[in-house]
Amino acid sequence: MTARRFLLALALVLPMQAQAADIDIMSILQGRQPGMGQGPFPGPSHAIGGAANGCLSGGQSMPMTGPGWAVLRPERNRYWGTPDLLTFLKDRAGRAQELGTILIADMAQPRGGRMPSGHGSHQTGVDVDILYRLADKPLTSKERAEPVMDSVVLPKGGLNPKLWGKPQVELVRLFASDQRVERIFVNPAIKVALCQSVKGDRSWLRRLRPWWGHDEHFHVRINCPAGDVDCQSGPPLPDGDGCGAELQSWVTSGAWAVKPTGGERAHPPSPLACREILGPK
C-alpha cells in the first residue's frame, strides 16, 4: 500500500474509532495528548489533582542548562513544573556539582496532564526523573537528544559496579535527604543495595520507595506547593527506613524483575479544575 493510500484509509477509519473511544484524532496523528502541544496555562502557578490524574496551571520551564544541570530530550517538551520544583532542582544541582552535572529527564508537559507515552504520573508539575549517570562535560546536541540510558541493575539483581558507585549513592542521598521531597521511586534492587551499605544516618532511606523500572533514573516527587489546596499528596510513608518485610517481598517473589501487564486501563475523568486547562479530552 502506498503512503498516500494508507493516509486516506487512516482518515476514514480513525474518526469512527475516535468517536467510539472519545479520542482526539489530532492527538493520535500528532502523537500528543492534551497539555503537550500547548503553551503553559496563563496565571499563577498551581498543581491541581494527583500525580496520576491532574494538571498544571502557570507552569514554568526549566532552563536547558545551568550550574550543575542539563535537561535531556527537550524536543519532548517535558521540562515544565511548579516554581517549587524548579527552585528545588536548581538548589540540588548546585549542591551536586562536585559529583558532576545532573541529567534531568522528564518533568511535566506545559499544562501537565497525561503524557502520550512513558508515564502514568508526572501530571501536576511536582515530579522529575534524574539519571543515576552524571555528566563530566557539556553535552553535545546529539547527547542531549539521544542520551545513554543504561540500567545500573544487573539481570540477577545486583548493581553494575561500572555504573553504580559512591557518586550515585551521594546523588540519591542528596535528593532523598531534602525535606521538600515527598517520595522517590527507585528500582527494588537499588533500595536493597542502599539498605545493605548505608551507615550512620539512614533516615533518608524512608523516602526511597521500591518500584518497577527506575533502573537508569530515579523519580523524585516533591511535596504539594503551599497553598495549592487542589493538589493531592500521596499516601503517608510507612514508618522506619523501608528496609524490612515490604522490600524483601519484592526480592523473594521476584516481582522486582517483571512488571505485570494488565492491558490498557481506563483513565478517570480529569479534575473539574483541569477541564479548562487541558480541554475537554
Coordinates of C-alpha atoms in Angstrom, one line a residue:
M1 CA 0.0 0.0 0.0
T2 CA 1.4 3.4 -0.9
A3 CA 1.8 6.1 1.8
R4 CA -1.0 8.1 0.1
R5 CA -3.5 5.2 0.2
F6 CA -2.5 4.5 3.8
L7 CA -3.2 8.0 4.9
L8 CA -6.6 8.0 3.1
A9 CA -7.5 4.8 4.8
L10 CA -6.4 6.2 8.2
A11 CA -8.5 9.3 7.7
L12 CA -11.6 7.1 7.0
V13 CA -11.1 4.7 9.9
L14 CA -9.9 7.0 12.7
P15 CA -13.0 9.2 13.0
M16 CA -15.2 6.2 13.7
Q17 CA -12.7 4.7 16.2
A18 CA -12.1 8.0 17.9
Q19 CA -15.8 8.8 18.3
A20 CA -16.4 5.4 19.9
A21 CA -13.5 5.8 22.3
D22 CA -13.8 9.6 22.9
I23 CA -10.2 10.2 21.5
D24 CA -8.9 13.4 20.0
I25 CA -7.9 12.4 16.4
M26 CA -5.3 15.1 16.1
S27 CA -3.7 13.9 19.3
I28 CA -3.3 10.5 17.7
L29 CA -1.9 11.8 14.4
Q30 CA 0.5 14.2 16.1
G31 CA 1.5 11.8 18.9
R32 CA 0.4 14.1 21.8
Q33 CA -2.2 14.4 24.5
P34 CA -3.9 17.5 25.9
G35 CA -1.3 19.6 27.7
M36 CA 1.6 18.7 25.4
G37 CA 1.2 20.8 22.3
Q38 CA 0.0 24.0 24.1
G39 CA 2.0 26.5 26.0
P40 CA 1.5 26.9 29.7
F41 CA -1.9 27.9 31.0
P42 CA -1.6 31.6 32.0
G43 CA -1.9 32.9 35.5
P44 CA -0.4 31.9 38.9
S45 CA 1.2 28.5 39.3
H46 CA -0.9 25.7 40.8
A47 CA -0.5 22.0 40.9
I48 CA -4.0 20.5 40.6
G49 CA -5.2 17.0 41.3
G50 CA -3.0 14.0 41.9
A51 CA 0.3 13.0 40.3
A52 CA -1.5 10.4 38.1
N53 CA -4.6 12.5 37.3
G54 CA -4.2 16.2 37.3
C55 CA -2.8 19.2 35.5
L56 CA -0.6 22.3 35.9
S57 CA -1.6 25.9 35.8
G58 CA 1.0 28.6 35.3
G59 CA 3.8 26.1 34.6
Q60 CA 7.4 27.3 34.4
S61 CA 10.1 25.9 32.1
M62 CA 13.4 24.6 33.4
P63 CA 16.3 26.2 31.6
M64 CA 18.1 23.7 29.4
T65 CA 21.4 24.2 31.1
G66 CA 22.6 25.8 34.3
P67 CA 25.1 25.5 37.1
G68 CA 25.2 21.7 37.7
W69 CA 22.4 20.5 35.4
A70 CA 21.4 19.7 31.8
V71 CA 17.9 18.9 30.5
L72 CA 17.6 15.9 28.2
R73 CA 15.4 15.4 25.2
P74 CA 14.0 19.0 25.0
E75 CA 12.0 18.1 21.9
R76 CA 9.6 16.1 24.1
N77 CA 8.6 19.4 25.8
R78 CA 8.5 17.7 29.2
Y79 CA 10.6 20.2 31.1
W80 CA 7.9 22.1 32.9
G81 CA 7.0 22.3 36.6
T82 CA 5.9 24.4 39.5
P83 CA 8.2 27.2 40.8
D84 CA 8.8 25.0 43.8
L85 CA 10.1 22.2 41.6
L86 CA 12.4 24.5 39.6
T87 CA 13.8 26.0 42.7
F88 CA 14.4 22.6 44.2
L89 CA 16.2 21.3 41.1
K90 CA 18.5 24.3 40.8
D91 CA 19.4 24.1 44.5
R92 CA 20.1 20.3 44.4
A93 CA 22.1 20.7 41.1
G94 CA 24.2 23.4 42.7
R95 CA 25.0 21.2 45.7
A96 CA 25.8 18.2 43.4
Q97 CA 28.3 20.0 41.3
E98 CA 31.3 18.2 43.0
L99 CA 29.8 14.9 41.8
G100 CA 29.1 16.1 38.3
T101 CA 26.3 17.5 36.2
I102 CA 22.9 16.1 37.0
L103 CA 20.9 15.0 33.9
I104 CA 17.2 15.9 34.1
A105 CA 14.8 13.7 32.1
D106 CA 11.0 14.1 32.2
M107 CA 9.3 16.6 34.3
A108 CA 5.8 17.6 33.1
Q109 CA 4.2 19.0 30.0
P110 CA 3.4 22.7 29.8
R111 CA 0.0 22.2 31.2
G112 CA 0.7 18.9 32.9
G113 CA -1.9 16.2 32.2
R114 CA -1.4 12.7 30.9
M115 CA 1.5 12.1 28.6
P116 CA 1.2 10.1 25.4
S117 CA 3.9 7.7 26.5
G118 CA 6.3 6.8 29.3
H119 CA 4.4 7.8 32.4
G120 CA 1.2 7.4 34.4
S121 CA 2.2 10.3 36.7
H122 CA 4.2 13.5 36.1
Q123 CA 0.9 15.3 35.6
T124 CA 1.0 18.2 38.1
G125 CA 4.5 19.7 37.9
V126 CA 5.9 18.2 41.1
D127 CA 7.6 15.1 39.5
V128 CA 11.1 14.8 37.9
D129 CA 13.3 12.0 36.7
I130 CA 17.0 12.2 37.3
L131 CA 19.5 9.9 35.7
Y132 CA 21.9 8.0 38.0
R133 CA 24.5 8.8 35.5
L134 CA 26.3 12.1 35.9
A135 CA 27.9 14.1 33.1
D136 CA 31.5 15.3 33.4
K137 CA 31.5 17.6 30.4
P138 CA 28.9 19.7 28.5
L139 CA 26.5 17.7 26.4
T140 CA 26.6 17.8 22.6
S141 CA 23.2 18.3 20.8
K142 CA 23.2 14.6 20.0
E143 CA 24.0 13.5 23.5
R144 CA 21.2 15.7 24.8
A145 CA 18.6 14.5 22.2
E146 CA 19.7 10.8 22.4
P147 CA 21.0 10.3 25.9
V148 CA 22.6 7.0 27.1
M149 CA 20.0 5.3 29.3
D150 CA 21.9 2.3 30.6
S151 CA 20.4 0.3 33.5
V152 CA 22.6 0.2 36.7
V153 CA 20.8 -3.1 37.7
L154 CA 22.3 -6.4 36.5
P155 CA 19.9 -9.2 35.3
K156 CA 20.1 -11.1 38.5
G157 CA 19.5 -8.1 40.7
G158 CA 22.9 -6.8 41.7
L159 CA 24.2 -3.4 40.7
N160 CA 26.7 -2.9 37.9
P161 CA 29.9 -1.6 39.5
K162 CA 30.8 0.2 36.3
L163 CA 27.7 2.3 36.5
W164 CA 27.0 2.4 40.3
G165 CA 29.3 3.7 42.9
K166 CA 29.8 6.4 45.6
P167 CA 28.7 9.3 43.3
Q168 CA 25.4 7.6 42.7
V169 CA 24.8 6.9 46.4
E170 CA 25.6 10.5 47.2
L171 CA 23.4 11.8 44.4
V172 CA 20.4 9.8 45.7
R173 CA 21.1 10.8 49.3
L174 CA 21.3 14.5 48.3
F175 CA 17.8 14.3 46.9
A176 CA 16.2 12.0 49.4
S177 CA 17.5 13.9 52.5
D178 CA 15.7 17.1 51.4
Q179 CA 12.6 17.8 53.4
R180 CA 10.9 19.1 50.3
V181 CA 10.7 15.6 48.9
E182 CA 7.6 13.5 49.4
R183 CA 9.0 10.3 48.0
I184 CA 11.5 8.9 45.4
F185 CA 10.9 5.8 43.3
V186 CA 13.9 3.5 42.7
N187 CA 14.3 0.0 41.5
P188 CA 13.9 -2.5 44.4
A189 CA 17.5 -3.8 43.7
I190 CA 18.8 -0.3 44.3
K191 CA 17.0 0.1 47.5
V192 CA 18.3 -3.3 48.7
A193 CA 21.9 -2.3 47.9
L194 CA 21.4 1.0 49.8
C195 CA 19.8 -0.7 52.8
Q196 CA 22.8 -3.0 53.0
S197 CA 25.5 -0.4 52.6
V198 CA 24.4 2.9 54.2
K199 CA 25.9 3.6 57.6
G200 CA 25.1 6.4 60.1
D201 CA 22.1 8.5 59.3
R202 CA 19.6 6.2 57.5
S203 CA 16.5 8.4 57.9
W204 CA 16.5 9.4 54.2
L205 CA 16.1 5.8 53.1
R206 CA 12.5 6.1 54.2
R207 CA 11.7 8.3 51.2
L208 CA 13.0 5.7 48.7
R209 CA 10.1 3.6 47.5
P210 CA 10.7 0.4 45.5
W211 CA 9.0 0.2 42.2
W212 CA 9.3 -1.5 38.8
G213 CA 11.8 0.0 36.4
H214 CA 13.6 3.1 37.7
D215 CA 16.9 1.3 36.9
E216 CA 18.5 4.1 34.9
H217 CA 16.8 7.0 36.6
F218 CA 15.2 7.8 39.9
H219 CA 11.8 9.5 40.1
V220 CA 11.5 12.4 42.6
R221 CA 8.2 13.8 43.7
I222 CA 8.2 16.9 45.9
N223 CA 5.5 17.9 48.3
C224 CA 2.5 19.8 47.1
P225 CA 3.2 23.6 47.0
A226 CA 2.0 25.5 50.0
G227 CA -1.4 27.0 49.4
D228 CA -2.3 24.7 46.5
V229 CA -5.5 23.3 48.0
D230 CA -6.4 21.3 44.9
C231 CA -3.0 19.4 44.9
Q232 CA -3.4 15.9 46.2
S233 CA -0.5 14.4 48.2
G234 CA 0.4 10.7 48.1
P235 CA -0.4 8.3 51.0
P236 CA 1.8 8.7 54.1
L237 CA 5.1 6.8 54.0
P238 CA 5.4 3.8 56.4
D239 CA 7.5 4.2 59.5
G240 CA 11.1 3.2 59.5
D241 CA 13.7 3.1 56.8
G242 CA 11.7 0.8 54.5
C243 CA 14.3 -2.0 54.5
G244 CA 12.2 -4.6 56.1
A245 CA 9.5 -7.1 55.0
E246 CA 8.0 -5.0 52.3
L247 CA 11.3 -4.6 50.5
Q248 CA 12.2 -8.2 51.0
S249 CA 8.9 -9.3 49.4
W250 CA 9.9 -7.7 46.2
V251 CA 13.1 -9.8 46.2
T252 CA 11.8 -13.1 47.4
S253 CA 8.8 -13.0 45.0
G254 CA 10.9 -11.9 42.0
A255 CA 8.4 -9.2 41.4
W256 CA 11.2 -6.6 41.0
A257 CA 12.3 -8.1 37.7
V258 CA 9.0 -8.3 35.8
K259 CA 6.4 -5.6 35.7
P260 CA 2.9 -7.0 35.4
T261 CA 0.9 -6.3 32.3
G262 CA -2.8 -5.8 32.5
G263 CA -3.6 -4.1 29.2
E264 CA -4.9 -0.6 28.9
R265 CA -6.5 0.8 32.0
A266 CA -9.5 3.2 31.8
H267 CA -8.4 6.7 32.8
P268 CA -10.6 8.5 35.4
P269 CA -12.1 11.9 34.4
S270 CA -9.8 14.8 34.9
P271 CA -10.4 17.0 38.0
L272 CA -13.0 19.7 37.3
A273 CA -10.4 22.4 37.6
C274 CA -8.4 20.8 34.8
R275 CA -11.1 20.9 32.2
E276 CA -10.3 24.5 31.1
I277 CA -6.6 23.9 31.4
L278 CA -6.4 20.7 29.4
G279 CA -9.5 21.0 27.3
P280 CA -12.4 18.6 27.1
K281 CA -10.4 15.4 26.4

